XYZ file of C-alpha atoms in Angstrom:
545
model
C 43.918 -21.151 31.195
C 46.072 -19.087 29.110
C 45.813 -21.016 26.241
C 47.341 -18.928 24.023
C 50.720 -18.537 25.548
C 51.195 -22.154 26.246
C 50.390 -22.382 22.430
C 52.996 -20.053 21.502
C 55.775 -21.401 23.858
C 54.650 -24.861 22.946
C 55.260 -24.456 19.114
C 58.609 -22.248 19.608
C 60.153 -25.097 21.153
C 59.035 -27.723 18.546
C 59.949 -25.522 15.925
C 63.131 -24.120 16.925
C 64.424 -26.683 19.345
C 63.073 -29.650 17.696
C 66.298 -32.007 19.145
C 65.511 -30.505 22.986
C 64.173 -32.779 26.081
C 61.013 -30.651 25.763
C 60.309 -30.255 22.185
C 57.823 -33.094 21.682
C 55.967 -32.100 25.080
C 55.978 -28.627 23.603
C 54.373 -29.919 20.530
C 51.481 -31.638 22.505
C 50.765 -28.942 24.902
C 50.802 -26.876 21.962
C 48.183 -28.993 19.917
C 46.223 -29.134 23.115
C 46.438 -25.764 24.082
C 44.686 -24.951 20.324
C 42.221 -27.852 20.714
C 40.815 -26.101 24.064
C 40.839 -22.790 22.155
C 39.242 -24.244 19.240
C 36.391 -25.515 21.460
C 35.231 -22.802 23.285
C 35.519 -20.279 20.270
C 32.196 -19.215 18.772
C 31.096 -20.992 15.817
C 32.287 -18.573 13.628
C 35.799 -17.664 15.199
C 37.073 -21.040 14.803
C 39.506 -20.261 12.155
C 42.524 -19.239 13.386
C 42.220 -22.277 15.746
C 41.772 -25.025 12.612
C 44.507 -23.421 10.629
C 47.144 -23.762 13.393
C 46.447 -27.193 14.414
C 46.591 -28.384 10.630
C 49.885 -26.603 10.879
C 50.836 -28.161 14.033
C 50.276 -31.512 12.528
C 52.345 -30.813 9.811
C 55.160 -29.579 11.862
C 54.700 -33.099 13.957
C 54.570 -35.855 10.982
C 57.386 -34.160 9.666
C 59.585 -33.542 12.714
C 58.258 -37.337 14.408
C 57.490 -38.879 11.421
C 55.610 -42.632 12.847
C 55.635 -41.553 16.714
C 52.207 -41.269 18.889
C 52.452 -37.467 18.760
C 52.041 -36.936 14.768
C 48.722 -39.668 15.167
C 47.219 -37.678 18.140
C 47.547 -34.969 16.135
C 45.290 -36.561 12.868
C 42.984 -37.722 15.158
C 42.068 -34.275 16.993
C 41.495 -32.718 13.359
C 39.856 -36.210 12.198
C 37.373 -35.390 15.836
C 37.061 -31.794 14.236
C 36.222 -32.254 10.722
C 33.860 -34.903 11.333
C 32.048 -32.280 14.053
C 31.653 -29.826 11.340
C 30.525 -32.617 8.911
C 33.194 -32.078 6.600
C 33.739 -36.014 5.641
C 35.933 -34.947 2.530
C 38.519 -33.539 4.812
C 37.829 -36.334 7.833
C 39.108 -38.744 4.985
C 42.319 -36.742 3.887
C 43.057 -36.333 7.764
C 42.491 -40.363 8.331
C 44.768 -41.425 5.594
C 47.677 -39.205 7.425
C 46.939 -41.942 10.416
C 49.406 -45.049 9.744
C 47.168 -48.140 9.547
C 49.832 -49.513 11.877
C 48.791 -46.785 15.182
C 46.480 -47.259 17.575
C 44.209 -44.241 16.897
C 43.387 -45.375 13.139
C 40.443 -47.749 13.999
C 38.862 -45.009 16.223
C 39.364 -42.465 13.634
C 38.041 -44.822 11.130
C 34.555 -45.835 13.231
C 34.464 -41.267 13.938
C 34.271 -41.174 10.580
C 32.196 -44.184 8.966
C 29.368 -43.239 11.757
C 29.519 -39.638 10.213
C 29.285 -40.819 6.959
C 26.151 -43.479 7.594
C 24.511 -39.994 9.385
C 25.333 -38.122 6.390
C 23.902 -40.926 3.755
C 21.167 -41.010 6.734
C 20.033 -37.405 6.470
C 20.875 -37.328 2.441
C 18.960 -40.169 1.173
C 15.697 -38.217 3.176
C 16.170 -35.400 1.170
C 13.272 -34.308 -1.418
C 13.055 -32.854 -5.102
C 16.422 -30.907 -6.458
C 17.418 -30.830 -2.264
C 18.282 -35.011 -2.529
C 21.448 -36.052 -4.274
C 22.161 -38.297 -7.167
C 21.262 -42.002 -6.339
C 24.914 -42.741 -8.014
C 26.152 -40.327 -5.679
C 24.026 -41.552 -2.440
C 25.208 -44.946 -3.238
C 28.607 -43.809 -3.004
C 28.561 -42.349 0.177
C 26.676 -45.301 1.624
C 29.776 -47.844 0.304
C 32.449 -45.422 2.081
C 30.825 -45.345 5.080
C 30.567 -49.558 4.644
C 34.068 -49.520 3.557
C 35.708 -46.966 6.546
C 33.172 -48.740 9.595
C 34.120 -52.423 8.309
C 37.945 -51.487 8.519
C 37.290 -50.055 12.155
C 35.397 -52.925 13.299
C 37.994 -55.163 11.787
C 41.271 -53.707 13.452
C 39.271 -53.175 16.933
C 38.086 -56.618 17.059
C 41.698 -57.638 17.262
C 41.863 -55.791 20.361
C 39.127 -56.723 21.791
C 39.913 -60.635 21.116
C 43.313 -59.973 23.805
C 41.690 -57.505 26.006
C 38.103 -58.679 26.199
C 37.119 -55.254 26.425
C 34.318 -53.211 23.942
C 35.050 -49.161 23.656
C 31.670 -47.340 23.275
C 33.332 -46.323 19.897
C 33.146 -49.547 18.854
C 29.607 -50.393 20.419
C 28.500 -47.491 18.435
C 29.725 -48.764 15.297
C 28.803 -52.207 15.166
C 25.363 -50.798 15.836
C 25.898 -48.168 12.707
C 27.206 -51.312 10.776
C 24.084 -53.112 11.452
C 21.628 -50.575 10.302
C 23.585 -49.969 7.306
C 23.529 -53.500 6.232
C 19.620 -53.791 6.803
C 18.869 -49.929 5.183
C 20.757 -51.066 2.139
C 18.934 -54.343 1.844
C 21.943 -56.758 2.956
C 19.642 -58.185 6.146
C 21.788 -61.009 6.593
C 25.158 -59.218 6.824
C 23.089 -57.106 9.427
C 21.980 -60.336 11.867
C 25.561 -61.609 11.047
C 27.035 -58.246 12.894
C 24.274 -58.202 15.238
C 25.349 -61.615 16.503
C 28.777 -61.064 16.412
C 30.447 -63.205 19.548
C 31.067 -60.317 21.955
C 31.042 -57.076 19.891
C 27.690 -57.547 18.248
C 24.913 -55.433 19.628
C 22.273 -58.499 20.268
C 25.451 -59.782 22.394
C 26.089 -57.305 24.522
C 22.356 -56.554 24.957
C 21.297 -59.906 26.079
C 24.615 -60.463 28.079
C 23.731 -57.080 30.126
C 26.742 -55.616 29.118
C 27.385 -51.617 30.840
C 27.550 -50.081 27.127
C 24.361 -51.733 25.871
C 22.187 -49.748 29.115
C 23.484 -46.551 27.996
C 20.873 -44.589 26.686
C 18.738 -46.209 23.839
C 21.131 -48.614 22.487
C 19.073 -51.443 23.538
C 16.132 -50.021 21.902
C 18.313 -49.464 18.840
C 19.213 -52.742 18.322
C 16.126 -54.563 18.770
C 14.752 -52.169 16.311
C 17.254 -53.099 13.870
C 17.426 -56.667 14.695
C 13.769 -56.576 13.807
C 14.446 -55.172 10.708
C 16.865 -57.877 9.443
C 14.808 -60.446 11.090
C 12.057 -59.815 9.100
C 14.449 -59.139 5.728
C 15.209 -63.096 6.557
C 11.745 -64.028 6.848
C 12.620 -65.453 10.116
C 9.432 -64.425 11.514
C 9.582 -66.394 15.025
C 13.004 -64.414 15.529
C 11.268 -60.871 14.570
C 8.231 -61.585 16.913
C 10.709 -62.910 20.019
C 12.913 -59.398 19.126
C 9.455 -57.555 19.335
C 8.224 -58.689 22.335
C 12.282 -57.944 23.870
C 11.467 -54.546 22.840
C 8.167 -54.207 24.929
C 9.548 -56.230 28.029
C 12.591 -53.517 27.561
C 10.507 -50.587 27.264
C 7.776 -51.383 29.918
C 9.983 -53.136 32.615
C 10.631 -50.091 34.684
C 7.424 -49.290 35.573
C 7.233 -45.671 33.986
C 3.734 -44.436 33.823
C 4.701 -43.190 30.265
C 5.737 -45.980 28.761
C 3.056 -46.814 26.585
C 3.588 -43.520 24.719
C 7.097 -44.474 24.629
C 6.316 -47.678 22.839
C 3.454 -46.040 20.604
C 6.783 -43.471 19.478
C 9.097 -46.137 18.991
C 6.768 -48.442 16.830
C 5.829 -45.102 14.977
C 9.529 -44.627 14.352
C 10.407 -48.368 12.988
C 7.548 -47.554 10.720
C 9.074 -44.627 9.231
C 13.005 -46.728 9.147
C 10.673 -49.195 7.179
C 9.463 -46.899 4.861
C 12.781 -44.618 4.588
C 14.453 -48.262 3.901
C 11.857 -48.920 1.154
C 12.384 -45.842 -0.404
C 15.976 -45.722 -0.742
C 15.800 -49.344 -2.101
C 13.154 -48.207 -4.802
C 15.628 -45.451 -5.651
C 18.188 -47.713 -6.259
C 16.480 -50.027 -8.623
C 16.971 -52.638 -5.992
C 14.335 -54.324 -6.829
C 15.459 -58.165 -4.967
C 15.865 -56.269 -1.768
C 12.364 -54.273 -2.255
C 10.116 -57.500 -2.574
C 12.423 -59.357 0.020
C 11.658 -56.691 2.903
C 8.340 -55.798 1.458
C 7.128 -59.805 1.607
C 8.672 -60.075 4.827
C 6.947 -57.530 6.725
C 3.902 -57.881 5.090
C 3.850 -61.476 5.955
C 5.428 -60.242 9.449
C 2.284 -57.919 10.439
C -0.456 -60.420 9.645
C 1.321 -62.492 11.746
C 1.446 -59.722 14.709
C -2.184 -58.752 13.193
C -3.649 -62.399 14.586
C -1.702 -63.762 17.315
C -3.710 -63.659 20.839
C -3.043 -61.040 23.356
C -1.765 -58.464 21.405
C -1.710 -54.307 23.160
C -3.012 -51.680 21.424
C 0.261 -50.362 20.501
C 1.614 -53.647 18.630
C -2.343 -53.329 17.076
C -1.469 -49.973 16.032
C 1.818 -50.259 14.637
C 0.616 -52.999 12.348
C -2.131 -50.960 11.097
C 0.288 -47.394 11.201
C 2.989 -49.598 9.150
C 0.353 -50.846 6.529
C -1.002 -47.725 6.216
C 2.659 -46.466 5.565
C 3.512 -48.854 3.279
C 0.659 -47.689 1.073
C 1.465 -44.212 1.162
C 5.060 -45.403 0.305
C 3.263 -46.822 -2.987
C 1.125 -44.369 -3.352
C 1.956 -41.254 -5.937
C -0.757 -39.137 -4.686
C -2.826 -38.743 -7.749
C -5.939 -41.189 -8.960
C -6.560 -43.787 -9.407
C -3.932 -45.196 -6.826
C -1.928 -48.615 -7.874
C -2.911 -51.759 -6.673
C 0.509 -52.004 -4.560
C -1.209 -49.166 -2.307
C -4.727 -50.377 -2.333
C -3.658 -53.623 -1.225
C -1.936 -51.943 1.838
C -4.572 -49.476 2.511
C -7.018 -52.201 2.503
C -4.993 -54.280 5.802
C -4.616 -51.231 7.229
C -7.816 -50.151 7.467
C -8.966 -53.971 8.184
C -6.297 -53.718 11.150
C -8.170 -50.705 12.391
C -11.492 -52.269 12.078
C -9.806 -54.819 14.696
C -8.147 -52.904 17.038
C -11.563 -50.439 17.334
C -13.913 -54.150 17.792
C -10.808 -55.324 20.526
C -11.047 -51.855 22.081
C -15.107 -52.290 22.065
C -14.458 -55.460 24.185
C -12.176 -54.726 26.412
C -12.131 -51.612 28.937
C -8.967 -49.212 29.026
C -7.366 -51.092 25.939
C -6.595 -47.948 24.507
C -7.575 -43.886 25.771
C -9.550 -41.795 23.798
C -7.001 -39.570 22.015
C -6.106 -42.708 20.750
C -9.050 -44.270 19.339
C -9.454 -40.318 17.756
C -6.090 -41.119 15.574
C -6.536 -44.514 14.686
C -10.973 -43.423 13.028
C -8.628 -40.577 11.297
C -6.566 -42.999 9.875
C -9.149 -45.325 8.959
C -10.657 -42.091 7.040
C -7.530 -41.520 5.062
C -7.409 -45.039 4.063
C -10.673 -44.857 2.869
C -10.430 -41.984 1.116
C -7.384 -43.318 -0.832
C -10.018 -46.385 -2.185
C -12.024 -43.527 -2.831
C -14.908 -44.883 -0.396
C -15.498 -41.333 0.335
C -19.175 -41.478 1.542
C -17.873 -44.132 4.220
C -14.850 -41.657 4.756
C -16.855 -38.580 5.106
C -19.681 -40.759 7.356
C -16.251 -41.312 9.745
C -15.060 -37.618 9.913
C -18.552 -36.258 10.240
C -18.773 -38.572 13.769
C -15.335 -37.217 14.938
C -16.500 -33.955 13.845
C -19.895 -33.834 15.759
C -17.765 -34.142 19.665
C -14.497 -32.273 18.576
C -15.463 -29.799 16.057
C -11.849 -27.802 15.891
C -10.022 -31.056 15.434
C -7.932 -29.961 12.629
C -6.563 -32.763 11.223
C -10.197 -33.705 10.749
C -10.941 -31.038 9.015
C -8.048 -31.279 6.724
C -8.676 -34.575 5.973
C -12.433 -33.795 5.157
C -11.284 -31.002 2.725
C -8.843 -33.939 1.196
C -11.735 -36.330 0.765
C -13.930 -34.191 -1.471
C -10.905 -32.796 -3.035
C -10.105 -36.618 -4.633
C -13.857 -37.113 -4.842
C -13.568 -33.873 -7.274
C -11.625 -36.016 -9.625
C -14.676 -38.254 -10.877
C -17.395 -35.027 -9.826
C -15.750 -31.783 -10.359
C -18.158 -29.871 -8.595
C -16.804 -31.665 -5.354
C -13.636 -29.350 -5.835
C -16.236 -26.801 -4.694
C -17.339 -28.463 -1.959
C -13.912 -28.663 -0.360
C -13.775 -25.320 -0.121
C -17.228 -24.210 0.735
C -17.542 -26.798 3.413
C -20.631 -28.937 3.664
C -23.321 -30.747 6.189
C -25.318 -27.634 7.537
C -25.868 -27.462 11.182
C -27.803 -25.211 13.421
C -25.804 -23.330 16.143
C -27.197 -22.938 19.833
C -27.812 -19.322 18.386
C -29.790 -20.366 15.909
C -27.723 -19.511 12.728
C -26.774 -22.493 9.931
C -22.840 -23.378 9.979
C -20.958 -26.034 8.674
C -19.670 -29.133 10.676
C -16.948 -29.468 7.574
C -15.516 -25.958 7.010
C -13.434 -26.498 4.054
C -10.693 -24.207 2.764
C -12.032 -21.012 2.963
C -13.268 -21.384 6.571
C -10.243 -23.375 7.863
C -8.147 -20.814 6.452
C -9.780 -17.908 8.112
C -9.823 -19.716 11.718
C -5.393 -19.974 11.151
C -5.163 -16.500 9.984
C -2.965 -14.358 11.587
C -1.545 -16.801 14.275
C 1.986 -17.607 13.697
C 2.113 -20.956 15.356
C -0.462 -22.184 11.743
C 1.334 -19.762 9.195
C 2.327 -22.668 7.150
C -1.181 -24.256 7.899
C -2.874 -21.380 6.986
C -0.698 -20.779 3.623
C -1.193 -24.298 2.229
C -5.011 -23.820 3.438
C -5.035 -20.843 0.827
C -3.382 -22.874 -1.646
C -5.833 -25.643 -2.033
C -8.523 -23.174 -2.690
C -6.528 -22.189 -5.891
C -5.868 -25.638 -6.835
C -8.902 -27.076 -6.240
C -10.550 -23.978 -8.232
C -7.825 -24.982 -11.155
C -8.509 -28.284 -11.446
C -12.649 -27.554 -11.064
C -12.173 -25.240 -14.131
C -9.824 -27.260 -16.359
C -12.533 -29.797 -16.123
C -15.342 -27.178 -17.424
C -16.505 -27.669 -20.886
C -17.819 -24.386 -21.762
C -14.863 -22.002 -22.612
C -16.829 -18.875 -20.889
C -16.962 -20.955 -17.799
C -13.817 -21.955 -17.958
C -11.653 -18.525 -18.564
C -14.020 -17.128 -15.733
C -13.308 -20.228 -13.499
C -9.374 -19.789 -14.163
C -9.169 -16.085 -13.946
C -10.419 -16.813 -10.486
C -7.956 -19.389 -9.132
C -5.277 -17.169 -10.439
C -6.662 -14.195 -8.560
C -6.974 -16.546 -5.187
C -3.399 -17.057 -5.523
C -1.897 -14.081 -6.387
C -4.021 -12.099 -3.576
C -2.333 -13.759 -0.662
C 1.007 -13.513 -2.337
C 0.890 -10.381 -2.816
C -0.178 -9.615 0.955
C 2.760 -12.009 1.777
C 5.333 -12.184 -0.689
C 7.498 -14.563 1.745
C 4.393 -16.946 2.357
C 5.729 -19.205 5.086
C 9.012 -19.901 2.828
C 10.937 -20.383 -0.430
C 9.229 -24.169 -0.186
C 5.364 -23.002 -0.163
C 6.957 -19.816 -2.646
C 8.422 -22.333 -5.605
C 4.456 -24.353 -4.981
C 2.415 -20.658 -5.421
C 4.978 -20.348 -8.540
C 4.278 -23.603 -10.213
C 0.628 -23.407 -9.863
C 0.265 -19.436 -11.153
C 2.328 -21.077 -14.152
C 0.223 -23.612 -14.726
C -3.009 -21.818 -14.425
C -1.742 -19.268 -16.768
C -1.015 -22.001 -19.438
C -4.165 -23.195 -18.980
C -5.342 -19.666 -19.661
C -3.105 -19.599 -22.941
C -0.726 -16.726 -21.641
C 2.981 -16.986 -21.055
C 3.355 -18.404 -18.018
C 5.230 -16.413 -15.854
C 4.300 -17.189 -12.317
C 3.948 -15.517 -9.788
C 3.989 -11.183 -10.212
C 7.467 -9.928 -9.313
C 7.582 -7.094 -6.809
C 6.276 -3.912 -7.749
C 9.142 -1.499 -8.894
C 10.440 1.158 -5.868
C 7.541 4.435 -5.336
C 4.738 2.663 -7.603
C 0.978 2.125 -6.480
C 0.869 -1.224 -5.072
């Protein structure tokens, strides 16, 4: 456990006896020694550690230039730079790895799964926060290029050995959601199917690898996916109903909400997929995959027998697809309504088949899948038929918040045809009497929901966008006024909402919710016809706040 000194006595010998009996041990126990040290250091001690193994592989190509000890060496800092996500550097440290040695594949899968990650978590990215789509594009072909050239040199292996590393499990699995997130589904089901290194091989041949945590799950997901890219919709409904034999064949009491999560999470793939292919101007791949699970989930939609949670992932996944269309201001495309409209028919089903049929589906259940049929709604701007929904919910679980919200959201698009709806989404609406006797709202809008999250931290950023809808939905009420009295005097007063809980809470619930205060105060005060400034800057040091 003294690392150290074997480090030190390790490196002495390679670099002063380099000819000796022990030198090349030294060199190893030396480059281990650091690796240990390098591991358990604190995040932010790990310096000293890096530095000397780059060093130390140095000092190894050049004293064993082409031996196993100088490709070891790569790979540990390969291992290293791809745990700190520094891909650049994993790169320069694979090309240092002779195509010829043994470690190169590995390093090569290490790094092409870190790169797919990378393009992964990248291509989810928002606003200024999401990179070029030249440079996302980029990414996504090195991480193509580096896992293709693993697979390739490993499958050579495998061919004389018959054996599959979990490395290279791993990255045939990588390969095949690559392929299918960048449009190429039959590159993916060609991968997939890959005689004895393809995922859908060593699933349905029981292999060890394929029962280790959710790889199976993984790959039916993804063999879905490309299935349905194909249009080879028998194949995509026999993968689905793999995936609920898989997920409900060991009995666990829980596994309904395991298969509700995992259609949920296919949804999002689907739209994330859609997205990145709108992005990229792909417009062959868009209306290949779009087609193909539209056609897809009408099929699912009708068939006989279906659970609730193949129901609900149809409708979830239409519903998703229209937001995916959908830029969030009026009126909304046809691409969108179209979706909304067969997810909200899909609801309509799965609420008649739970009507028929006892304990199809629990209660919490039925509560998200009327919300969702509310949002829908609201989106084809049916809002009376929306609000007639909410208002049902509303009347057993009063404090369901997402209810609410969604109620406040309803007359806030209904404001955009009838401004003085703006004011209804923040005043609330549909009196009630209380047992005591008073009159309260059963929709609280704004002001009310905001008061009911104030001060508890778990609803801060609840509670912050809360406030800012009042000021936005008092903006766009008085931008719509047509007498310039009413107007200024509407204005002045959004601006005032907005600045008042900024100025109680200059951090708000982060620079995110900050830069939306900012661009509204802006916009209100150009409205106004003043310089827009934004938001007041902090009061200088001793003045009267």
């Amino acid at each position: 456990g003294r690392y150290y000194d074997a480090a030190v006595l390790g490196e002495f010998l390679a670099r002063r006896y380099p000819q000796s009996a022990g030198a090349r041990h030294g060199a190893k126990i030396a480059l281990a020694a650091y690796q240990v040290s390098y591991n358990t250091a604190p995040e932010g001690a790990r310096d000293f550690d890096r530095r000397r193994l780059r060093e130390l592989a140095e000092l190894i190509t050049q004293r064993w230039p082409g031996e196993a000890e100088a490709d070891e060496a790569w790979m540990v800092l390969v291992q290293i730079a791809v745990k700190e996500r520094q891909l650049d550097q994993a790169l320069q440290y694979l090309e240092r790895i002779p195509a010829s040695s043994s470690n190169r594949a590995e390093a090569e899968l290490r790094t092409g799964n870190a790169m797919y990650e990378e393009y992964l978590i990248a291509s989810r990215r928002e606003g200024d926060d999401r990179p070029p789509q030249a440079e996302l594009d980029a990414l996504a072909a090195r991480a193509r290029q580096t896992l293709e050239q693993g697979v390739q040199r490993l499958r050579a292996n495998v061919a004389s050995s018959g054996e599959v590393s979990r490395v290279l499990a791993a990255a045939t699995l990588s390969l095949a959601q690559l392929y299918v997130g960048t449009g190429d589904a039959a590159k993916a089901l060609e991968m997939l199917q890959a005689p004895t290194i393809g995922p859908l091989q060593l699933v349905t041949s029981g292999h060890p690898i394929a029962k280790e945590g959710n790889y199976a799950v993984e790959t039916y997901k993804v063999a879905l996916r490309a299935y349905v890219g194909m249009q080879q919709l028998t194949e995509a409904e026999q993968a689905m109903q793999s995936l609920e034999a898989l997920v409900t064949s060991g009995g666990d009491a829980r596994a309904a909400e395991s298969l509700t999560a995992i259609y949920i999470a296919l949804g999002r793939e689907l739209e994330g997929q859609l997205e990145r292919l709108r992005k990229a101007n792909n417009t062959e791949g868009l209306a290949a995959v779009s087609q193909g699970f539209e056609l897809f989930l009408e099929r699912i939609a009708t068939r006989p027998g279906n659970s609730f949670n193949s129901l609900n992932w149809v409708a979830e996944t239409f519903y998703r697809l229209g937001a995916g269309n959908d830029p969030g201001s009026l009126p909304v495309p046809a691409q969108a309504r179209s979706y909304y409209e067969k997810a909200h028919t899909a609801d309509q089903n799965l609420l008649a088949q739970a009507g028929r049929q006892a304990n199809f589906a629990s209660p919490d259940a039925l509560v998200a899948v009327r919300l969702r049929m509310a949002r829908c709604l609201r989106r084809l701007g049916r809002f009376e038929e929306a609000i007639h929904l909410l208002v049902e919910l509303l009347k057993d679980k009063p404090n369901l918040l997402d209810a609410q919200r969604e109620a406040c959201l309803t007359y806030e698009d209904r404001g955009s045809t009838d401004p003085r709806y703006y004011l209804v989404a923040i005043q609330g609406a549909r009196k009630q009497k209380g047992q005591d006797g008073r009159e309260t709202n059963l929709i609280w809008g704004w002001n009310a929901l905001s008061m009911r999250l104030r001060g508890d931290p778990k609803f801060a950023s609840d509670y912050f966008e809360a406030r800012y809808r009042v000021a936005w939905c008092r903006y766009q009420y008085a931008i719509k006024q047509q007498v310039p009295e009413q107007r200024a005097q509407a204005l002045k007063r959004a601006e005032g909402e907005l600045t008042a809980v900024f100025r109680l809470n200059p951090n708000l619930s982060g620079p995110e919710m900050v830069r939306k205060y900012d661009d509204l105060a802006r916009s209100i005060q150009k409205a106004r016809g003043a310089v827009p400034t934004g938001l007041p800057r902090a009061a200088p040091a001793g003045s009267a706040s």
